[in-house]
JSON list of N, CA, C and O in Angstrom, two decimals:
[
{"chain": "A", "resi": 1, "resn": "GLU", "atom": "N", "xyz": [-23.14, 84.69, 121.12]},
{"chain": "A", "resi": 1, "resn": "GLU", "atom": "CA", "xyz": [-24.03, 84.98, 120.02]},
{"chain": "A", "resi": 1, "resn": "GLU", "atom": "C", "xyz": [-25.40, 84.35, 120.25]},
{"chain": "A", "resi": 1, "resn": "GLU", "atom": "O", "xyz": [-26.42, 84.96, 119.92]},
{"chain": "A", "resi": 2, "resn": "TYR", "atom": "N", "xyz": [-25.40, 83.15, 120.81]},
{"chain": "A", "resi": 2, "resn": "TYR", "atom": "CA", "xyz": [-26.66, 82.47, 121.07]},
{"chain": "A", "resi": 2, "resn": "TYR", "atom": "C", "xyz": [-27.51, 83.25, 122.06]},
{"chain": "A", "resi": 2, "resn": "TYR", "atom": "O", "xyz": [-28.70, 83.46, 121.85]},
{"chain": "A", "resi": 3, "resn": "LEU", "atom": "N", "xyz": [-26.90, 83.68, 123.16]},
{"chain": "A", "resi": 3, "resn": "LEU", "atom": "CA", "xyz": [-27.65, 84.40, 124.19]},
{"chain": "A", "resi": 3, "resn": "LEU", "atom": "C", "xyz": [-28.16, 85.74, 123.66]},
{"chain": "A", "resi": 3, "resn": "LEU", "atom": "O", "xyz": [-29.28, 86.14, 123.96]},
{"chain": "A", "resi": 4, "resn": "VAL", "atom": "N", "xyz": [-27.34, 86.42, 122.88]},
{"chain": "A", "resi": 4, "resn": "VAL", "atom": "CA", "xyz": [-27.76, 87.69, 122.29]},
{"chain": "A", "resi": 4, "resn": "VAL", "atom": "C", "xyz": [-28.92, 87.47, 121.33]},
{"chain": "A", "resi": 4, "resn": "VAL", "atom": "O", "xyz": [-29.88, 88.24, 121.30]},
{"chain": "A", "resi": 5, "resn": "ALA", "atom": "N", "xyz": [-28.86, 86.39, 120.57]},
{"chain": "A", "resi": 5, "resn": "ALA", "atom": "CA", "xyz": [-29.95, 86.08, 119.65]},
{"chain": "A", "resi": 5, "resn": "ALA", "atom": "C", "xyz": [-31.25, 85.78, 120.39]},
{"chain": "A", "resi": 5, "resn": "ALA", "atom": "O", "xyz": [-32.34, 85.98, 119.86]},
{"chain": "A", "resi": 6, "resn": "LYS", "atom": "N", "xyz": [-31.13, 85.34, 121.64]},
{"chain": "A", "resi": 6, "resn": "LYS", "atom": "CA", "xyz": [-32.31, 85.05, 122.46]},
{"chain": "A", "resi": 6, "resn": "LYS", "atom": "C", "xyz": [-32.80, 86.27, 123.24]},
{"chain": "A", "resi": 6, "resn": "LYS", "atom": "O", "xyz": [-33.71, 86.16, 124.04]},
{"chain": "A", "resi": 7, "resn": "GLY", "atom": "N", "xyz": [-32.16, 87.44, 123.03]},
{"chain": "A", "resi": 7, "resn": "GLY", "atom": "CA", "xyz": [-32.65, 88.67, 123.63]},
{"chain": "A", "resi": 7, "resn": "GLY", "atom": "C", "xyz": [-31.84, 89.24, 124.76]},
{"chain": "A", "resi": 7, "resn": "GLY", "atom": "O", "xyz": [-32.22, 90.26, 125.34]},
{"chain": "A", "resi": 8, "resn": "ILE", "atom": "N", "xyz": [-30.73, 88.62, 125.12]},
{"chain": "A", "resi": 8, "resn": "ILE", "atom": "CA", "xyz": [-29.88, 89.16, 126.19]},
{"chain": "A", "resi": 8, "resn": "ILE", "atom": "C", "xyz": [-28.95, 90.19, 125.58]},
{"chain": "A", "resi": 8, "resn": "ILE", "atom": "O", "xyz": [-28.35, 89.97, 124.53]},
{"chain": "A", "resi": 9, "resn": "GLU", "atom": "N", "xyz": [-28.83, 91.35, 126.25]},
{"chain": "A", "resi": 9, "resn": "GLU", "atom": "CA", "xyz": [-27.97, 92.41, 125.74]},
{"chain": "A", "resi": 9, "resn": "GLU", "atom": "C", "xyz": [-26.51, 91.96, 125.76]},
{"chain": "A", "resi": 9, "resn": "GLU", "atom": "O", "xyz": [-26.04, 91.35, 126.72]},
{"chain": "A", "resi": 10, "resn": "ALA", "atom": "N", "xyz": [-25.79, 92.27, 124.69]},
{"chain": "A", "resi": 10, "resn": "ALA", "atom": "CA", "xyz": [-24.40, 91.82, 124.53]},
{"chain": "A", "resi": 10, "resn": "ALA", "atom": "C", "xyz": [-23.50, 92.35, 125.63]},
{"chain": "A", "resi": 10, "resn": "ALA", "atom": "O", "xyz": [-22.55, 91.67, 126.04]},
{"chain": "A", "resi": 11, "resn": "ASN", "atom": "N", "xyz": [-23.78, 93.55, 126.14]},
{"chain": "A", "resi": 11, "resn": "ASN", "atom": "CA", "xyz": [-22.90, 94.11, 127.17]},
{"chain": "A", "resi": 11, "resn": "ASN", "atom": "C", "xyz": [-23.13, 93.46, 128.54]},
{"chain": "A", "resi": 11, "resn": "ASN", "atom": "O", "xyz": [-22.47, 93.80, 129.50]},
{"chain": "A", "resi": 12, "resn": "ARG", "atom": "N", "xyz": [-24.05, 92.52, 128.64]},
{"chain": "A", "resi": 12, "resn": "ARG", "atom": "CA", "xyz": [-24.30, 91.79, 129.89]},
{"chain": "A", "resi": 12, "resn": "ARG", "atom": "C", "xyz": [-23.69, 90.39, 129.88]},
{"chain": "A", "resi": 12, "resn": "ARG", "atom": "O", "xyz": [-23.77, 89.67, 130.87]},
{"chain": "A", "resi": 13, "resn": "VAL", "atom": "N", "xyz": [-23.10, 89.99, 128.78]},
{"chain": "A", "resi": 13, "resn": "VAL", "atom": "CA", "xyz": [-22.53, 88.66, 128.66]},
{"chain": "A", "resi": 13, "resn": "VAL", "atom": "C", "xyz": [-21.00, 88.76, 128.65]},
{"chain": "A", "resi": 13, "resn": "VAL", "atom": "O", "xyz": [-20.41, 89.46, 127.83]},
{"chain": "A", "resi": 14, "resn": "TYR", "atom": "N", "xyz": [-20.38, 88.07, 129.58]},
{"chain": "A", "resi": 14, "resn": "TYR", "atom": "CA", "xyz": [-18.92, 88.06, 129.68]},
{"chain": "A", "resi": 14, "resn": "TYR", "atom": "C", "xyz": [-18.43, 86.63, 129.51]},
{"chain": "A", "resi": 14, "resn": "TYR", "atom": "O", "xyz": [-18.95, 85.71, 130.14]},
{"chain": "A", "resi": 15, "resn": "THR", "atom": "N", "xyz": [-17.44, 86.46, 128.65]},
{"chain": "A", "resi": 15, "resn": "THR", "atom": "CA", "xyz": [-16.87, 85.14, 128.43]},
{"chain": "A", "resi": 15, "resn": "THR", "atom": "C", "xyz": [-15.37, 85.18, 128.69]},
{"chain": "A", "resi": 15, "resn": "THR", "atom": "O", "xyz": [-14.73, 86.21, 128.48]},
{"chain": "A", "resi": 16, "resn": "GLU", "atom": "N", "xyz": [-14.84, 84.07, 129.16]},
{"chain": "A", "resi": 16, "resn": "GLU", "atom": "CA", "xyz": [-13.41, 83.96, 129.41]},
{"chain": "A", "resi": 16, "resn": "GLU", "atom": "C", "xyz": [-12.96, 82.55, 129.10]},
{"chain": "A", "resi": 16, "resn": "GLU", "atom": "O", "xyz": [-13.45, 81.59, 129.70]},
{"chain": "A", "resi": 17, "resn": "GLY", "atom": "N", "xyz": [-12.07, 82.43, 128.13]},
{"chain": "A", "resi": 17, "resn": "GLY", "atom": "CA", "xyz": [-11.51, 81.13, 127.79]},
{"chain": "A", "resi": 17, "resn": "GLY", "atom": "C", "xyz": [-10.49, 80.71, 128.83]},
{"chain": "A", "resi": 17, "resn": "GLY", "atom": "O", "xyz": [-9.70, 81.52, 129.29]},
{"chain": "A", "resi": 18, "resn": "LYS", "atom": "N", "xyz": [-10.56, 79.46, 129.21]},
{"chain": "A", "resi": 18, "resn": "LYS", "atom": "CA", "xyz": [-9.61, 78.94, 130.20]},
{"chain": "A", "resi": 18, "resn": "LYS", "atom": "C", "xyz": [-8.92, 77.74, 129.58]},
{"chain": "A", "resi": 18, "resn": "LYS", "atom": "O", "xyz": [-9.37, 77.17, 128.63]},
{"chain": "A", "resi": 19, "resn": "GLY", "atom": "N", "xyz": [-7.83, 77.36, 130.10]},
{"chain": "A", "resi": 19, "resn": "GLY", "atom": "CA", "xyz": [-7.13, 76.20, 129.57]},
{"chain": "A", "resi": 19, "resn": "GLY", "atom": "C", "xyz": [-5.70, 76.21, 130.05]},
{"chain": "A", "resi": 19, "resn": "GLY", "atom": "O", "xyz": [-5.44, 75.88, 131.19]},
{"chain": "A", "resi": 20, "resn": "LYS", "atom": "N", "xyz": [-4.79, 76.62, 129.19]},
{"chain": "A", "resi": 20, "resn": "LYS", "atom": "CA", "xyz": [-3.38, 76.65, 129.57]},
{"chain": "A", "resi": 20, "resn": "LYS", "atom": "C", "xyz": [-3.13, 77.57, 130.76]},
{"chain": "A", "resi": 20, "resn": "LYS", "atom": "O", "xyz": [-2.27, 77.30, 131.58]},
{"chain": "A", "resi": 21, "resn": "THR", "atom": "N", "xyz": [-3.89, 78.66, 130.85]},
{"chain": "A", "resi": 21, "resn": "THR", "atom": "CA", "xyz": [-3.65, 79.62, 131.93]},
{"chain": "A", "resi": 21, "resn": "THR", "atom": "C", "xyz": [-4.19, 79.15, 133.27]},
{"chain": "A", "resi": 21, "resn": "THR", "atom": "O", "xyz": [-3.67, 79.51, 134.32]},
{"chain": "A", "resi": 22, "resn": "GLN", "atom": "N", "xyz": [-5.27, 78.35, 133.26]},
{"chain": "A", "resi": 22, "resn": "GLN", "atom": "CA", "xyz": [-5.87, 77.86, 134.49]},
{"chain": "A", "resi": 22, "resn": "GLN", "atom": "C", "xyz": [-6.32, 76.41, 134.31]},
{"chain": "A", "resi": 22, "resn": "GLN", "atom": "O", "xyz": [-7.51, 76.10, 134.32]},
{"chain": "A", "resi": 23, "resn": "PRO", "atom": "N", "xyz": [-5.37, 75.49, 134.17]},
{"chain": "A", "resi": 23, "resn": "PRO", "atom": "CA", "xyz": [-5.74, 74.09, 133.95]},
{"chain": "A", "resi": 23, "resn": "PRO", "atom": "C", "xyz": [-6.33, 73.45, 135.20]},
{"chain": "A", "resi": 23, "resn": "PRO", "atom": "O", "xyz": [-5.93, 73.76, 136.32]},
{"chain": "A", "resi": 24, "resn": "VAL", "atom": "N", "xyz": [-7.29, 72.57, 135.00]},
{"chain": "A", "resi": 24, "resn": "VAL", "atom": "CA", "xyz": [-7.85, 71.81, 136.12]},
{"chain": "A", "resi": 24, "resn": "VAL", "atom": "C", "xyz": [-7.16, 70.46, 136.27]},
{"chain": "A", "resi": 24, "resn": "VAL", "atom": "O", "xyz": [-7.28, 69.82, 137.30]},
{"chain": "A", "resi": 25, "resn": "THR", "atom": "N", "xyz": [-6.43, 70.06, 135.24]},
{"chain": "A", "resi": 25, "resn": "THR", "atom": "CA", "xyz": [-5.74, 68.76, 135.29]},
{"chain": "A", "resi": 25, "resn": "THR", "atom": "C", "xyz": [-4.39, 68.85, 135.99]},
{"chain": "A", "resi": 25, "resn": "THR", "atom": "O", "xyz": [-3.82, 67.81, 136.34]},
{"chain": "A", "resi": 26, "resn": "GLY", "atom": "N", "xyz": [-3.87, 70.05, 136.18]},
{"chain": "A", "resi": 26, "resn": "GLY", "atom": "CA", "xyz": [-2.59, 70.21, 136.86]},
{"chain": "A", "resi": 26, "resn": "GLY", "atom": "C", "xyz": [-1.46, 69.59, 136.07]},
{"chain": "A", "resi": 26, "resn": "GLY", "atom": "O", "xyz": [-1.34, 69.77, 134.87]},
{"chain": "A", "resi": 27, "resn": "ASP", "atom": "N", "xyz": [-0.63, 68.82, 136.75]},
{"chain": "A", "resi": 27, "resn": "ASP", "atom": "CA", "xyz": [0.53, 68.18, 136.12]},
{"chain": "A", "resi": 27, "resn": "ASP", "atom": "C", "xyz": [0.27, 66.72, 135.76]},
{"chain": "A", "resi": 27, "resn": "ASP", "atom": "O", "xyz": [1.20, 65.96, 135.52]},
{"chain": "A", "resi": 28, "resn": "THR", "atom": "N", "xyz": [-0.99, 66.31, 135.70]},
{"chain": "A", "resi": 28, "resn": "THR", "atom": "CA", "xyz": [-1.28, 64.90, 135.46]},
{"chain": "A", "resi": 28, "resn": "THR", "atom": "C", "xyz": [-1.12, 64.50, 134.00]},
{"chain": "A", "resi": 28, "resn": "THR", "atom": "O", "xyz": [-0.90, 63.33, 133.72]},
{"chain": "A", "resi": 29, "resn": "CYS", "atom": "N", "xyz": [-1.20, 65.45, 133.08]},
{"chain": "A", "resi": 29, "resn": "CYS", "atom": "CA", "xyz": [-1.09, 65.13, 131.65]},
{"chain": "A", "resi": 29, "resn": "CYS", "atom": "C", "xyz": [0.35, 65.36, 131.20]},
{"chain": "A", "resi": 29, "resn": "CYS", "atom": "O", "xyz": [0.85, 66.48, 131.26]},
{"chain": "A", "resi": 30, "resn": "LYS", "atom": "N", "xyz": [0.99, 64.31, 130.74]},
{"chain": "A", "resi": 30, "resn": "LYS", "atom": "CA", "xyz": [2.39, 64.38, 130.34]},
{"chain": "A", "resi": 30, "resn": "LYS", "atom": "C", "xyz": [2.54, 64.09, 128.86]},
{"chain": "A", "resi": 30, "resn": "LYS", "atom": "O", "xyz": [1.75, 63.36, 128.28]},
{"chain": "A", "resi": 31, "resn": "GLY", "atom": "N", "xyz": [3.56, 64.68, 128.26]},
{"chain": "A", "resi": 31, "resn": "GLY", "atom": "CA", "xyz": [3.90, 64.38, 126.88]},
{"chain": "A", "resi": 31, "resn": "GLY", "atom": "C", "xyz": [3.66, 65.54, 125.95]},
{"chain": "A", "resi": 31, "resn": "GLY", "atom": "O", "xyz": [2.91, 66.47, 126.24]},
{"chain": "A", "resi": 32, "resn": "ASN", "atom": "N", "xyz": [4.33, 65.49, 124.81]},
{"chain": "A", "resi": 32, "resn": "ASN", "atom": "CA", "xyz": [4.20, 66.52, 123.79]},
{"chain": "A", "resi": 32, "resn": "ASN", "atom": "C", "xyz": [3.55, 65.98, 122.53]},
{"chain": "A", "resi": 32, "resn": "ASN", "atom": "O", "xyz": [3.04, 66.74, 121.72]},
{"chain": "A", "resi": 33, "resn": "ALA", "atom": "N", "xyz": [3.62, 64.66, 122.34]},
{"chain": "A", "resi": 33, "resn": "ALA", "atom": "CA", "xyz": [3.03, 64.05, 121.15]},
{"chain": "A", "resi": 33, "resn": "ALA", "atom": "C", "xyz": [1.51, 64.10, 121.26]},
{"chain": "A", "resi": 33, "resn": "ALA", "atom": "O", "xyz": [0.94, 63.89, 122.32]},
{"chain": "A", "resi": 34, "resn": "LYS", "atom": "N", "xyz": [0.85, 64.41, 120.16]},
{"chain": "A", "resi": 34, "resn": "LYS", "atom": "CA", "xyz": [-0.60, 64.52, 120.15]},
{"chain": "A", "resi": 34, "resn": "LYS", "atom": "C", "xyz": [-1.25, 63.13, 120.06]},
{"chain": "A", "resi": 34, "resn": "LYS", "atom": "O", "xyz": [-1.81, 62.75, 119.06]},
{"chain": "A", "resi": 35, "resn": "THR", "atom": "N", "xyz": [-1.15, 62.41, 121.16]},
{"chain": "A", "resi": 35, "resn": "THR", "atom": "CA", "xyz": [-1.76, 61.08, 121.22]},
{"chain": "A", "resi": 35, "resn": "THR", "atom": "C", "xyz": [-3.20, 61.20, 121.72]},
{"chain": "A", "resi": 35, "resn": "THR", "atom": "O", "xyz": [-3.57, 62.19, 122.35]},
{"chain": "A", "resi": 36, "resn": "LYS", "atom": "N", "xyz": [-3.99, 60.18, 121.47]},
{"chain": "A", "resi": 36, "resn": "LYS", "atom": "CA", "xyz": [-5.38, 60.19, 121.94]},
{"chain": "A", "resi": 36, "resn": "LYS", "atom": "C", "xyz": [-5.42, 60.27, 123.46]},
{"chain": "A", "resi": 36, "resn": "LYS", "atom": "O", "xyz": [-6.26, 60.97, 124.02]},
{"chain": "A", "resi": 37, "resn": "ALA", "atom": "N", "xyz": [-4.51, 59.59, 124.12]},
{"chain": "A", "resi": 37, "resn": "ALA", "atom": "CA", "xyz": [-4.48, 59.61, 125.59]},
{"chain": "A", "resi": 37, "resn": "ALA", "atom": "C", "xyz": [-4.21, 61.02, 126.12]},
{"chain": "A", "resi": 37, "resn": "ALA", "atom": "O", "xyz": [-4.86, 61.47, 127.07]},
{"chain": "A", "resi": 38, "resn": "LEU", "atom": "N", "xyz": [-3.29, 61.74, 125.50]},
{"chain": "A", "resi": 38, "resn": "LEU", "atom": "CA", "xyz": [-2.98, 63.10, 125.93]},
{"chain": "A", "resi": 38, "resn": "LEU", "atom": "C", "xyz": [-4.15, 64.03, 125.64]},
{"chain": "A", "resi": 38, "resn": "LEU", "atom": "O", "xyz": [-4.53, 64.85, 126.49]},
{"chain": "A", "resi": 39, "resn": "ILE", "atom": "N", "xyz": [-4.75, 63.91, 124.48]},
{"chain": "A", "resi": 39, "resn": "ILE", "atom": "CA", "xyz": [-5.90, 64.74, 124.12]},
{"chain": "A", "resi": 39, "resn": "ILE", "atom": "C", "xyz": [-7.05, 64.49, 125.10]},
{"chain": "A", "resi": 39, "resn": "ILE", "atom": "O", "xyz": [-7.68, 65.43, 125.59]},
{"chain": "A", "resi": 40, "resn": "ASP", "atom": "N", "xyz": [-7.32, 63.23, 125.43]},
{"chain": "A", "resi": 40, "resn": "ASP", "atom": "CA", "xyz": [-8.37, 62.89, 126.39]},
{"chain": "A", "resi": 40, "resn": "ASP", "atom": "C", "xyz": [-8.06, 63.44, 127.78]},
{"chain": "A", "resi": 40, "resn": "ASP", "atom": "O", "xyz": [-8.94, 63.91, 128.49]},
{"chain": "A", "resi": 41, "resn": "CYS", "atom": "N", "xyz": [-6.79, 63.39, 128.17]},
{"chain": "A", "resi": 41, "resn": "CYS", "atom": "CA", "xyz": [-6.38, 63.88, 129.48]},
{"chain": "A", "resi": 41, "resn": "CYS", "atom": "C", "xyz": [-6.56, 65.40, 129.58]},
{"chain": "A", "resi": 41, "resn": "CYS", "atom": "O", "xyz": [-6.98, 65.90, 130.62]},
{"chain": "A", "resi": 42, "resn": "LEU", "atom": "N", "xyz": [-6.29, 66.12, 128.51]},
{"chain": "A", "resi": 42, "resn": "LEU", "atom": "CA", "xyz": [-6.37, 67.59, 128.52]},
{"chain": "A", "resi": 42, "resn": "LEU", "atom": "C", "xyz": [-7.78, 68.12, 128.29]},
{"chain": "A", "resi": 42, "resn": "LEU", "atom": "O", "xyz": [-8.02, 69.32, 128.44]},
{"chain": "A", "resi": 43, "resn": "GLN", "atom": "N", "xyz": [-8.72, 67.27, 127.94]},
{"chain": "A", "resi": 43, "resn": "GLN", "atom": "CA", "xyz": [-10.07, 67.71, 127.62]},
{"chain": "A", "resi": 43, "resn": "GLN", "atom": "C", "xyz": [-10.72, 68.57, 128.70]},
{"chain": "A", "resi": 43, "resn": "GLN", "atom": "O", "xyz": [-11.33, 69.59, 128.38]},
{"chain": "A", "resi": 44, "resn": "PRO", "atom": "N", "xyz": [-10.61, 68.25, 130.00]},
{"chain": "A", "resi": 44, "resn": "PRO", "atom": "CA", "xyz": [-11.24, 69.11, 131.01]},
{"chain": "A", "resi": 44, "resn": "PRO", "atom": "C", "xyz": [-10.69, 70.54, 131.04]},
{"chain": "A", "resi": 44, "resn": "PRO", "atom": "O", "xyz": [-11.35, 71.45, 131.52]},
{"chain": "A", "resi": 45, "resn": "ASP", "atom": "N", "xyz": [-9.49, 70.73, 130.53]},
{"chain": "A", "resi": 45, "resn": "ASP", "atom": "CA", "xyz": [-8.89, 72.08, 130.52]},
{"chain": "A", "resi": 45, "resn": "ASP", "atom": "C", "xyz": [-9.50, 72.97, 129.45]},
{"chain": "A", "resi": 45, "resn": "ASP", "atom": "O", "xyz": [-9.45, 74.19, 129.57]},
{"chain": "A", "resi": 46, "resn": "ARG", "atom": "N", "xyz": [-10.08, 72.39, 128.42]},
{"chain": "A", "resi": 46, "resn": "ARG", "atom": "CA", "xyz": [-10.65, 73.18, 127.32]},
{"chain": "A", "resi": 46, "resn": "ARG", "atom": "C", "xyz": [-12.07, 73.59, 127.71]},
{"chain": "A", "resi": 46, "resn": "ARG", "atom": "O", "xyz": [-13.02, 72.82, 127.58]},
{"chain": "A", "resi": 47, "resn": "ARG", "atom": "N", "xyz": [-12.18, 74.82, 128.21]},
{"chain": "A", "resi": 47, "resn": "ARG", "atom": "CA", "xyz": [-13.48, 75.28, 128.67]},
{"chain": "A", "resi": 47, "resn": "ARG", "atom": "C", "xyz": [-13.57, 76.80, 128.57]},
{"chain": "A", "resi": 47, "resn": "ARG", "atom": "O", "xyz": [-12.57, 77.48, 128.47]},
{"chain": "A", "resi": 48, "resn": "VAL", "atom": "N", "xyz": [-14.80, 77.28, 128.62]},
{"chain": "A", "resi": 48, "resn": "VAL", "atom": "CA", "xyz": [-15.08, 78.70, 128.61]},
{"chain": "A", "resi": 48, "resn": "VAL", "atom": "C", "xyz": [-16.08, 78.98, 129.72]},
{"chain": "A", "resi": 48, "resn": "VAL", "atom": "O", "xyz": [-17.08, 78.28, 129.84]},
{"chain": "A", "resi": 49, "resn": "ASP", "atom": "N", "xyz": [-15.78, 79.98, 130.54]},
{"chain": "A", "resi": 49, "resn": "ASP", "atom": "CA", "xyz": [-16.74, 80.41, 131.55]},
{"chain": "A", "resi": 49, "resn": "ASP", "atom": "C", "xyz": [-17.59, 81.52, 130.95]},
{"chain": "A", "resi": 49, "resn": "ASP", "atom": "O", "xyz": [-17.06, 82.45, 130.34]},
{"chain": "A", "resi": 50, "resn": "ILE", "atom": "N", "xyz": [-18.90, 81.42, 131.14]},
{"chain": "A", "resi": 50, "resn": "ILE", "atom": "CA", "xyz": [-19.83, 82.43, 130.64]},
{"chain": "A", "resi": 50, "resn": "ILE", "atom": "C", "xyz": [-20.57, 82.99, 131.84]},
{"chain": "A", "resi": 50, "resn": "ILE", "atom": "O", "xyz": [-21.12, 82.24, 132.66]},
{"chain": "A", "resi": 51, "resn": "GLU", "atom": "N", "xyz": [-20.58, 84.31, 131.95]},
{"chain": "A", "resi": 51, "resn": "GLU", "atom": "CA", "xyz": [-21.28, 84.98, 133.03]},
{"chain": "A", "resi": 51, "resn": "GLU", "atom": "C", "xyz": [-22.23, 86.00, 132.45]},
{"chain": "A", "resi": 51, "resn": "GLU", "atom": "O", "xyz": [-21.86, 86.78, 131.56]},
{"chain": "A", "resi": 52, "resn": "VAL", "atom": "N", "xyz": [-23.47, 85.97, 132.91]},
{"chain": "A", "resi": 52, "resn": "VAL", "atom": "CA", "xyz": [-24.47, 86.93, 132.47]},
{"chain": "A", "resi": 52, "resn": "VAL", "atom": "C", "xyz": [-24.79, 87.82, 133.66]},
{"chain": "A", "resi": 52, "resn": "VAL", "atom": "O", "xyz": [-25.22, 87.34, 134.71]},
{"chain": "A", "resi": 53, "resn": "ILE", "atom": "N", "xyz": [-24.55, 89.12, 133.49]},
{"chain": "A", "resi": 53, "resn": "ILE", "atom": "CA", "xyz": [-24.77, 90.10, 134.55]},
{"chain": "A", "resi": 53, "resn": "ILE", "atom": "C", "xyz": [-26.11, 90.78, 134.33]},
{"chain": "A", "resi": 53, "resn": "ILE", "atom": "O", "xyz": [-26.45, 91.15, 133.21]},
{"chain": "A", "resi": 54, "resn": "GLY", "atom": "N", "xyz": [-26.86, 90.96, 135.39]},
{"chain": "A", "resi": 54, "resn": "GLY", "atom": "CA", "xyz": [-28.11, 91.68, 135.25]},
{"chain": "A", "resi": 54, "resn": "GLY", "atom": "C", "xyz": [-29.05, 91.43, 136.40]},
{"chain": "A", "resi": 54, "resn": "GLY", "atom": "O", "xyz": [-28.73, 90.73, 137.36]},
{"chain": "A", "resi": 55, "resn": "THR", "atom": "N", "xyz": [-30.21, 92.01, 136.31]},
{"chain": "A", "resi": 55, "resn": "THR", "atom": "CA", "xyz": [-31.22, 91.83, 137.33]},
{"chain": "A", "resi": 55, "resn": "THR", "atom": "C", "xyz": [-32.46, 91.23, 136.68]},
{"chain": "A", "resi": 55, "resn": "THR", "atom": "O", "xyz": [-32.68, 91.37, 135.47]},
{"chain": "A", "resi": 56, "resn": "LYS", "atom": "N", "xyz": [-33.26, 90.62, 137.47]},
{"chain": "A", "resi": 56, "resn": "LYS", "atom": "CA", "xyz": [-34.45, 89.96, 136.96]},
{"chain": "A", "resi": 56, "resn": "LYS", "atom": "C", "xyz": [-35.64, 90.88, 137.07]},
{"chain": "A", "resi": 56, "resn": "LYS", "atom": "O", "xyz": [-35.79, 91.63, 137.96]}
]
């Protein structure tokens, strides 16, 4: 929405949420309880890739 508001056409912006499907932490984060340590460990996995297609 931000990029579109700045004038980039919506059909040129592609986003993909990553996390459980493509974790960067691998098997290093253990546990099921929502502890601060587990939340901090999983933080790098919570990300979105944004790609803008076009020519200059």
